[in-house]
Coordinates of C-alpha atoms in Angstrom, one line a residue:
X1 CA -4.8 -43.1 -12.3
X2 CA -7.5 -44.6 -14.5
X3 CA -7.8 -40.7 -16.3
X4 CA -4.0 -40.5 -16.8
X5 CA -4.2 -43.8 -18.7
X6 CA -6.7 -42.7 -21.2
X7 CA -4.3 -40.5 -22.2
X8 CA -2.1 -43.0 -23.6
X9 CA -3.8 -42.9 -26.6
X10 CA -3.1 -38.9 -27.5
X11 CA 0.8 -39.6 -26.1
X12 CA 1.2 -42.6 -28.1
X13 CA -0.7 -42.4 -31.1
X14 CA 0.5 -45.7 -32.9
X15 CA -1.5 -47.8 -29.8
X16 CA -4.1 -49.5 -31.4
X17 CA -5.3 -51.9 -28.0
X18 CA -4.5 -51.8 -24.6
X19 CA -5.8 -54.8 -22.3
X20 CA -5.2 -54.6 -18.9
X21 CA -6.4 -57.6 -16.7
X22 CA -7.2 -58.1 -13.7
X23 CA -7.5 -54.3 -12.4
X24 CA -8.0 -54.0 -8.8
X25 CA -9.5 -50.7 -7.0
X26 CA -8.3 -49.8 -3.7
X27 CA -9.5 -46.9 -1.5
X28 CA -5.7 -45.8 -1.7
X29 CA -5.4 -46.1 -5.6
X30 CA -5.6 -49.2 -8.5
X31 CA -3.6 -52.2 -8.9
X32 CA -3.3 -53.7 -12.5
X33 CA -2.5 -57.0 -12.8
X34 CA -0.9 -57.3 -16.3
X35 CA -0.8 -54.7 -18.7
X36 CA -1.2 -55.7 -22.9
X37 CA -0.5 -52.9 -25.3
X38 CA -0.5 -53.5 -29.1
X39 CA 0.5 -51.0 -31.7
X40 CA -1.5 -50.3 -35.1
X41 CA -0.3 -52.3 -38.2

């Protein structure tokens, strides 16, 4: 889950910032709190 987002970047290539706080790691998988995403001027 964490290597499918990193590929926001080449999918969307007007983000310029993501922020994603707090993230929380499971055994079973990741739970992301809030999610920020800014696009390039």
């Amino acid at each position: 889950t964490i290597a499918n987002f990193s590929r926001l970047p080449f999918l969307y290539p007007d983000l310029g910032e993501a922020d994603l706080n707090p993230v929380f790691v499971f055994p079973r998988g990741v739970l992301v709190g809030d999610v920020r995403l800014l696009k390039k001027p």
